[in-house]
mmCIF file with all atom_site columns, C-alpha atoms in Angstrom:
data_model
loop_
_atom_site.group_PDB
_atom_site.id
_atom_site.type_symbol
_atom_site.label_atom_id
_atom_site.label_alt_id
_atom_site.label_comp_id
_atom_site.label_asym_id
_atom_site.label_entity_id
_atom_site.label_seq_id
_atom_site.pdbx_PDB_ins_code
_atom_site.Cartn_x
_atom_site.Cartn_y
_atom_site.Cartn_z
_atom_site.occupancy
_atom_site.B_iso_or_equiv
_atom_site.pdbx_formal_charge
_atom_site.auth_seq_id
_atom_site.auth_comp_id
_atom_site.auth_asym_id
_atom_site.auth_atom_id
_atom_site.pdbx_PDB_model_num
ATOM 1   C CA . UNK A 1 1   ? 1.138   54.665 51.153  1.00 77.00 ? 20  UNK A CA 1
ATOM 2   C CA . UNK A 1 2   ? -1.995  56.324 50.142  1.00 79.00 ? 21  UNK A CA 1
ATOM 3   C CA . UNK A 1 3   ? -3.942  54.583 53.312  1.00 79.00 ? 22  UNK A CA 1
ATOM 4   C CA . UNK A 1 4   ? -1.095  55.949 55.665  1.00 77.00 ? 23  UNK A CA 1
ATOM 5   C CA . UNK A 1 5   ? -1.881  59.684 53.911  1.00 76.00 ? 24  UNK A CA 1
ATOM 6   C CA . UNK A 1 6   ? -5.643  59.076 54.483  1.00 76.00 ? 25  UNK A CA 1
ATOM 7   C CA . UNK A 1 7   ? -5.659  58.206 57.881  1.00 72.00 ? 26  UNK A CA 1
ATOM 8   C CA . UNK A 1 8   ? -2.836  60.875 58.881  1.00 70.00 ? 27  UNK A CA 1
ATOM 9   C CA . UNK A 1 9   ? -5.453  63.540 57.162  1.00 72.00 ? 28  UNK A CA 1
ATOM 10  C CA . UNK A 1 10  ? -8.248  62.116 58.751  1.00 71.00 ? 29  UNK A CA 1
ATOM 11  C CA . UNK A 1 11  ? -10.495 64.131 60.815  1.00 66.00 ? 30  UNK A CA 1
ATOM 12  C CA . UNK A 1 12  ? -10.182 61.847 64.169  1.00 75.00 ? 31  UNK A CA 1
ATOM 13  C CA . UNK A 1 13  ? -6.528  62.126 64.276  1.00 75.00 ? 32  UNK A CA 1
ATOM 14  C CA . UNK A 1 14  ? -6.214  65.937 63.917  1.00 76.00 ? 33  UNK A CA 1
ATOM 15  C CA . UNK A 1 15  ? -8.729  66.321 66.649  1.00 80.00 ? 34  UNK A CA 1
ATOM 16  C CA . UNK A 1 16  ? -6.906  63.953 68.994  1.00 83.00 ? 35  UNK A CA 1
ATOM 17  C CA . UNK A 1 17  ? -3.406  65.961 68.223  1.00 83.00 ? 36  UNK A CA 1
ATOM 18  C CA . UNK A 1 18  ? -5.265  69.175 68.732  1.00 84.00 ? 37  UNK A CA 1
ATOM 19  C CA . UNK A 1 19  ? -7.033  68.126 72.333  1.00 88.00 ? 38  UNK A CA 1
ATOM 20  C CA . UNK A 1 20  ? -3.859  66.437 73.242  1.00 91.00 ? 39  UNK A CA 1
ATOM 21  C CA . UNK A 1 21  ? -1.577  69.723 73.041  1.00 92.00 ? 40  UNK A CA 1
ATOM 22  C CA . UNK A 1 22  ? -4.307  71.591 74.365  1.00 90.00 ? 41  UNK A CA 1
ATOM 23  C CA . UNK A 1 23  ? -4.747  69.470 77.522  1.00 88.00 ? 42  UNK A CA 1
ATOM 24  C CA . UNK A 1 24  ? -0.926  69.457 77.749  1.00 90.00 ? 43  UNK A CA 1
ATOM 25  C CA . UNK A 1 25  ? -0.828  73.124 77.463  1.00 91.00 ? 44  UNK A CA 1
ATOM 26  C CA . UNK A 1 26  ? -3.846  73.533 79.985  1.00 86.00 ? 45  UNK A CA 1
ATOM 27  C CA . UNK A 1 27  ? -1.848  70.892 82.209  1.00 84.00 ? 46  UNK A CA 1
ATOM 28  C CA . UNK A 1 28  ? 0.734   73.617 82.622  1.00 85.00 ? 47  UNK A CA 1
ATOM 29  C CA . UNK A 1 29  ? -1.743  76.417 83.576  1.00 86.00 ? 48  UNK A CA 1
ATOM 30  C CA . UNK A 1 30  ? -3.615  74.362 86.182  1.00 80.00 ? 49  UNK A CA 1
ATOM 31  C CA . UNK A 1 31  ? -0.310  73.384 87.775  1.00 79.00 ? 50  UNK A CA 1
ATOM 32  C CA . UNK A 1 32  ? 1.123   76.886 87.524  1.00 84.00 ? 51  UNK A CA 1
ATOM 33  C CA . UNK A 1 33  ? -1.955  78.443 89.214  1.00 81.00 ? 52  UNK A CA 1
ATOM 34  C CA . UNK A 1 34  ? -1.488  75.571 92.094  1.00 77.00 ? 53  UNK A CA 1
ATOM 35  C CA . UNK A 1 35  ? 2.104   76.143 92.239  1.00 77.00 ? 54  UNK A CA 1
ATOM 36  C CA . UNK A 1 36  ? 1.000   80.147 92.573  1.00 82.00 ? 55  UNK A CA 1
ATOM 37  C CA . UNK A 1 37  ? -1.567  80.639 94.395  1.00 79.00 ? 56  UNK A CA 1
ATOM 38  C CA . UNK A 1 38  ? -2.943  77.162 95.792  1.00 74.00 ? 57  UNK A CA 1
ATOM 39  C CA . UNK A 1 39  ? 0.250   75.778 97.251  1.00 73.00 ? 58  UNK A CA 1
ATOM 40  C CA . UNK A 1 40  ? 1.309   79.273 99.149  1.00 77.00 ? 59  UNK A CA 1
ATOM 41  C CA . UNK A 1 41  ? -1.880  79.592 100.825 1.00 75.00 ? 60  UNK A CA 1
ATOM 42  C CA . UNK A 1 42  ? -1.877  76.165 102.199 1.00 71.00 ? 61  UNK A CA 1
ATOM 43  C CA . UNK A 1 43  ? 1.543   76.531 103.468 1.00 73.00 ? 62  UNK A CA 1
ATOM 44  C CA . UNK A 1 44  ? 0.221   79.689 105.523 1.00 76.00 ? 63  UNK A CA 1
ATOM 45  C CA . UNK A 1 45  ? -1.751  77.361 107.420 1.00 69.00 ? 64  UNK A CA 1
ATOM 46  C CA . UNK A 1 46  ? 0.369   74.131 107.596 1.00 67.00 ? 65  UNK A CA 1
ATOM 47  C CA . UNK A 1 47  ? 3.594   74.596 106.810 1.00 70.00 ? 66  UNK A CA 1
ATOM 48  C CA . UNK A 1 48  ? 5.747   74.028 103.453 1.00 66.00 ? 67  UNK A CA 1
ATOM 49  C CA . UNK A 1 49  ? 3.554   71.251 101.531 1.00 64.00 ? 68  UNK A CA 1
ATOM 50  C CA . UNK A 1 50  ? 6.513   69.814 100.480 1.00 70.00 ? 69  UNK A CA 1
ATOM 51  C CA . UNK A 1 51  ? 7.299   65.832 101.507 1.00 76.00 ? 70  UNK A CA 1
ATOM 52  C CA . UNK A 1 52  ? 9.701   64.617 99.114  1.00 77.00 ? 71  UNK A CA 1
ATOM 53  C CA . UNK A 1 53  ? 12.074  64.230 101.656 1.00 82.00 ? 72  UNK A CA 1
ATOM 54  C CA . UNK A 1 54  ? 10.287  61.951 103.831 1.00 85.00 ? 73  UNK A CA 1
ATOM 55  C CA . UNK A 1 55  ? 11.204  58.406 103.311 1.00 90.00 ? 74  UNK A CA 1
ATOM 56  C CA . UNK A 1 56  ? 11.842  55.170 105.081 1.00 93.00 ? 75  UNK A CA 1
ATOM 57  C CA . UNK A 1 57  ? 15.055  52.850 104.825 1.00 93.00 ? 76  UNK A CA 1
ATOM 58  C CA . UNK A 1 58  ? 14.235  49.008 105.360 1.00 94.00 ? 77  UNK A CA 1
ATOM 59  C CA . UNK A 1 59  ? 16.454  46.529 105.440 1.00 94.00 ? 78  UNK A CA 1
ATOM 60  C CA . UNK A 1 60  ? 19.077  48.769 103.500 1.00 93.00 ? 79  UNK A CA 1
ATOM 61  C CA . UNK A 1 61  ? 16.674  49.735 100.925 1.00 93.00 ? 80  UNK A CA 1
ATOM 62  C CA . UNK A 1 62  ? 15.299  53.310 100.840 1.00 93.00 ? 81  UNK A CA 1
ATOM 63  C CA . UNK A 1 63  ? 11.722  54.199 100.380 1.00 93.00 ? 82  UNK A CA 1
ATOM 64  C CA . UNK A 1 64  ? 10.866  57.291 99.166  1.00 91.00 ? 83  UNK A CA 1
ATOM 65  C CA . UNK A 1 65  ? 7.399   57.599 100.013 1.00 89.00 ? 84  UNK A CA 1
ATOM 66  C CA . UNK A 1 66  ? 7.328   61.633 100.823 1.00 85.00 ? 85  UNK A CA 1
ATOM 67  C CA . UNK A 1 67  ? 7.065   62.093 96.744  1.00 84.00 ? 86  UNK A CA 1
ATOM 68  C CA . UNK A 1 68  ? 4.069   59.850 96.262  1.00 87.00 ? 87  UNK A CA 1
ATOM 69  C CA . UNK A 1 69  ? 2.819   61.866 98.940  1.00 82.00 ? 88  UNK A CA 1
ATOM 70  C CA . UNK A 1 70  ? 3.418   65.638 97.228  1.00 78.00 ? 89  UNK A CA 1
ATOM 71  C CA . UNK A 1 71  ? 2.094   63.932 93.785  1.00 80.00 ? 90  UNK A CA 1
ATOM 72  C CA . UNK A 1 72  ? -1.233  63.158 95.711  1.00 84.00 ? 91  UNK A CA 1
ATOM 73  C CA . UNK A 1 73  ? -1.340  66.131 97.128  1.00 80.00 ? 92  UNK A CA 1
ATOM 74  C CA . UNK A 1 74  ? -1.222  67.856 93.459  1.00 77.00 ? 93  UNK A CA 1
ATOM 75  C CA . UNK A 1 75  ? -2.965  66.080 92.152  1.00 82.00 ? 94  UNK A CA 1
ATOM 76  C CA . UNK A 1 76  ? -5.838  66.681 94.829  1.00 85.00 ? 95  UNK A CA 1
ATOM 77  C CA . UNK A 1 77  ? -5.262  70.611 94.498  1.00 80.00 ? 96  UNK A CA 1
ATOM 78  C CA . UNK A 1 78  ? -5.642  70.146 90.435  1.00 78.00 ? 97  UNK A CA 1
ATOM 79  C CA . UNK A 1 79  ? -8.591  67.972 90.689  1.00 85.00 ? 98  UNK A CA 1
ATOM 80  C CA . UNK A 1 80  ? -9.990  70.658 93.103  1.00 86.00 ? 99  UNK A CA 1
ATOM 81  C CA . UNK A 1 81  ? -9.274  73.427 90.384  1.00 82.00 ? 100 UNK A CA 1
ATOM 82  C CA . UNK A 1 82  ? -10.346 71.740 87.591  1.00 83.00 ? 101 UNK A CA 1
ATOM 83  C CA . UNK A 1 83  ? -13.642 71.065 89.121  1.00 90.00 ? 102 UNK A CA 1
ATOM 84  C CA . UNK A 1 84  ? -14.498 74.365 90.280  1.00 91.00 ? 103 UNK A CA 1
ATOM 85  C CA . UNK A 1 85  ? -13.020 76.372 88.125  1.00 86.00 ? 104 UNK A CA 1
ATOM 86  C CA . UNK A 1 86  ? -13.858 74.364 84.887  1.00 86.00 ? 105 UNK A CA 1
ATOM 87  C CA . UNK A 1 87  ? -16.336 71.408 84.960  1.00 90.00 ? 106 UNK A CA 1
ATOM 88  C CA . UNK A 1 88  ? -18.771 72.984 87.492  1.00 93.00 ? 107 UNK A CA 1
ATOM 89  C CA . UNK A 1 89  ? -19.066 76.454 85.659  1.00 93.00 ? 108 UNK A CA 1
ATOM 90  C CA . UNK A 1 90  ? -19.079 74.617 81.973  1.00 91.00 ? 109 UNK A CA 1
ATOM 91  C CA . UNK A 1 91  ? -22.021 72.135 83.418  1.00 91.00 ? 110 UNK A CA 1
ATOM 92  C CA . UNK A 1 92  ? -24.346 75.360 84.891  1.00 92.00 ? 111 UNK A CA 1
ATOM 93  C CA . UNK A 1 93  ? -23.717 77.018 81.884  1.00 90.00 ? 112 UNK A CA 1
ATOM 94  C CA . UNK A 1 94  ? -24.655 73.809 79.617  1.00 87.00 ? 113 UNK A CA 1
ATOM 95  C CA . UNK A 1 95  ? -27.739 73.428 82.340  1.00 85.00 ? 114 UNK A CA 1
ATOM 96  C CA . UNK A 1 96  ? -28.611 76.990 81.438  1.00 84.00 ? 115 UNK A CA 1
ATOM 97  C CA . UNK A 1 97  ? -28.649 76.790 77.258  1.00 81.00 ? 116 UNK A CA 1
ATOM 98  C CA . UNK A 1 98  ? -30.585 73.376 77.505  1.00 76.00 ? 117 UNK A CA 1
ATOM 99  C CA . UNK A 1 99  ? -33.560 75.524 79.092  1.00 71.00 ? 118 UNK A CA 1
ATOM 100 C CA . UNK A 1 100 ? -33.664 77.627 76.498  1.00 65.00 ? 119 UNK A CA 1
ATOM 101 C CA . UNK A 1 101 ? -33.482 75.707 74.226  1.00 64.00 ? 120 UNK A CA 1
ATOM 102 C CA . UNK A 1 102 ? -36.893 75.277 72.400  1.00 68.00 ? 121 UNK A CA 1
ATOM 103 C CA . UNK A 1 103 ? -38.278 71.256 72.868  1.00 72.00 ? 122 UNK A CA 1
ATOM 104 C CA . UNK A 1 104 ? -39.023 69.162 69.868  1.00 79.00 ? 123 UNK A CA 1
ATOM 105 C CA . UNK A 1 105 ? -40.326 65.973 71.142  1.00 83.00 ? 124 UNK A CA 1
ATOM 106 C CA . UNK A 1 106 ? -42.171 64.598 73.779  1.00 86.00 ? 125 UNK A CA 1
ATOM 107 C CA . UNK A 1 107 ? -43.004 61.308 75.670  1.00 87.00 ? 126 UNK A CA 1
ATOM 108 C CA . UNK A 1 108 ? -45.827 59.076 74.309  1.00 88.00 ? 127 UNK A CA 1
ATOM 109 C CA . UNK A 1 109 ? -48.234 58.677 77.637  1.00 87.00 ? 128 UNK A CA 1
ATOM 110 C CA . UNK A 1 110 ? -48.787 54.883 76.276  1.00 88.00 ? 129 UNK A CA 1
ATOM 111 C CA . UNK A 1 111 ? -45.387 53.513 75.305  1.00 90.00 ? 130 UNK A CA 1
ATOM 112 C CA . UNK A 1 112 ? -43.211 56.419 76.431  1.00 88.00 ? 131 UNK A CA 1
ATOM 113 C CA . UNK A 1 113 ? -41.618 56.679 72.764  1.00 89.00 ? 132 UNK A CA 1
ATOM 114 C CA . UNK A 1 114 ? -40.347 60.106 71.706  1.00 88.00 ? 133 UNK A CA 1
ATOM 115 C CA . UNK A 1 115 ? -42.432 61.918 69.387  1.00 88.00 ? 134 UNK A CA 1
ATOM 116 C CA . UNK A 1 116 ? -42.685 65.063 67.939  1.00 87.00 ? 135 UNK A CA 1
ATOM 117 C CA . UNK A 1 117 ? -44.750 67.801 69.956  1.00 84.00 ? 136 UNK A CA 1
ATOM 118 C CA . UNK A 1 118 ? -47.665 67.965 66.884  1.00 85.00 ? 137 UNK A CA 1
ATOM 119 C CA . UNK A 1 119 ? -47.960 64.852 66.477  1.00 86.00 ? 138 UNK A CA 1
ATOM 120 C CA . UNK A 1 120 ? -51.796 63.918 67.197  1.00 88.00 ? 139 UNK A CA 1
ATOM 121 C CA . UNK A 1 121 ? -50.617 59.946 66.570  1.00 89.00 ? 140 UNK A CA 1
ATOM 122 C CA . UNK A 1 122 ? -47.894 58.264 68.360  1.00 90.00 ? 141 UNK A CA 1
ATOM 123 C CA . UNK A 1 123 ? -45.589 56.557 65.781  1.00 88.00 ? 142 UNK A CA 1
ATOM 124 C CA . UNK A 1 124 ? -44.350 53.738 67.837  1.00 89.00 ? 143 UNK A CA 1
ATOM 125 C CA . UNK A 1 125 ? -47.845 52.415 69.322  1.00 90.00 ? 144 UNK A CA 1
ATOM 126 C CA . UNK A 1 126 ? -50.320 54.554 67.067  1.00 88.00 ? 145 UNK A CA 1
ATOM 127 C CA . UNK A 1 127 ? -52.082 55.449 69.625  1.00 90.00 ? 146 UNK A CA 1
ATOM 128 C CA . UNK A 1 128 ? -54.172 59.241 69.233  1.00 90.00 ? 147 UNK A CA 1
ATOM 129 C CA . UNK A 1 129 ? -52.458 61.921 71.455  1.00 89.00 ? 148 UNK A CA 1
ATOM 130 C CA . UNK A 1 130 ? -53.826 65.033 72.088  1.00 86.00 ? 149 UNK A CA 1
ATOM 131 C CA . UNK A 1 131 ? -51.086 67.311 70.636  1.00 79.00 ? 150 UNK A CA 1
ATOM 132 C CA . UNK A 1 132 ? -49.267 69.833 72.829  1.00 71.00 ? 151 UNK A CA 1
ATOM 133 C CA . UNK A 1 133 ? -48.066 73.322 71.742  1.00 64.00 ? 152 UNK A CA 1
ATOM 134 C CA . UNK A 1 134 ? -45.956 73.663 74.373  1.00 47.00 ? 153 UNK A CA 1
ATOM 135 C CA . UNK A 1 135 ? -43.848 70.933 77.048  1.00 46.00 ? 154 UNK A CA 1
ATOM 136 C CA . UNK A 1 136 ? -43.346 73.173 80.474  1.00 50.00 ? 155 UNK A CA 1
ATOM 137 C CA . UNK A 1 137 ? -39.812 72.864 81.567  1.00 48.00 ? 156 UNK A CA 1
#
């Protein structure tokens, strides 16, 4: 029982509950924003966006391919929203912190091994750098 308690209490667990209601919970948003605002604005220019009716009967049987086609179409519009809205702002602003962020190492001109910027020696090849007070980004 005690290996159960450990790995309930475990850090990698409580992290993966903790993303997983969060994503759940931002789920929700991102659909309620394309249900809002998204959604509306398309149907200004095309008509409803809704095809769940649409479907084609073969042989007897009934195929409902109209909701396959309103789940892609969600799912585009999310993916669309998530990317701009999210991942494209988060990676400019990540972009933006890595260039101020002060460099530590550098690239040994012999056998391109990181090393720190004072270093007058490379530690990989031991070859004699000149050492550098300061990489230009």
């Amino acid at each position: 029982m005690s290996g159960f308690k450990t790995f309930l209490f475990r850090g990698n667990l409580i992290d993966l509950a903790v993303a997983f209601v969060v994503g759940a919970a931002f789920a929700g948003l991102v659909k309620d924003f394309a249900n809002s605002f998204i959604t509306p604005l398309i149907a200004l220019l095309g008509g409803k966006p809704d095809y769940t009716r649409l479907s084609v009967t073969i042989s007897g049987t009934q195929f409902p391919y109209g909701i396959f086609v309103t789940s892609a179409i969600a799912f585009t519009i999310t993916a669309v929203i998530v990317y701009f809205l999210v991942v494209l702002p988060t990676t400019k602003l990540i972009e933006r912190m890595d260039r101020r962020r002060e460099a530590t190492e550098r690239e040994c001109p012999q056998c391109l091994g990181e090393i720190p910027i004072k270093a007058s020696r490379c530690r990989h090849c031991t070859i004699e750098v000149v050492p550098a007070t300061e990489i230009p980004l």
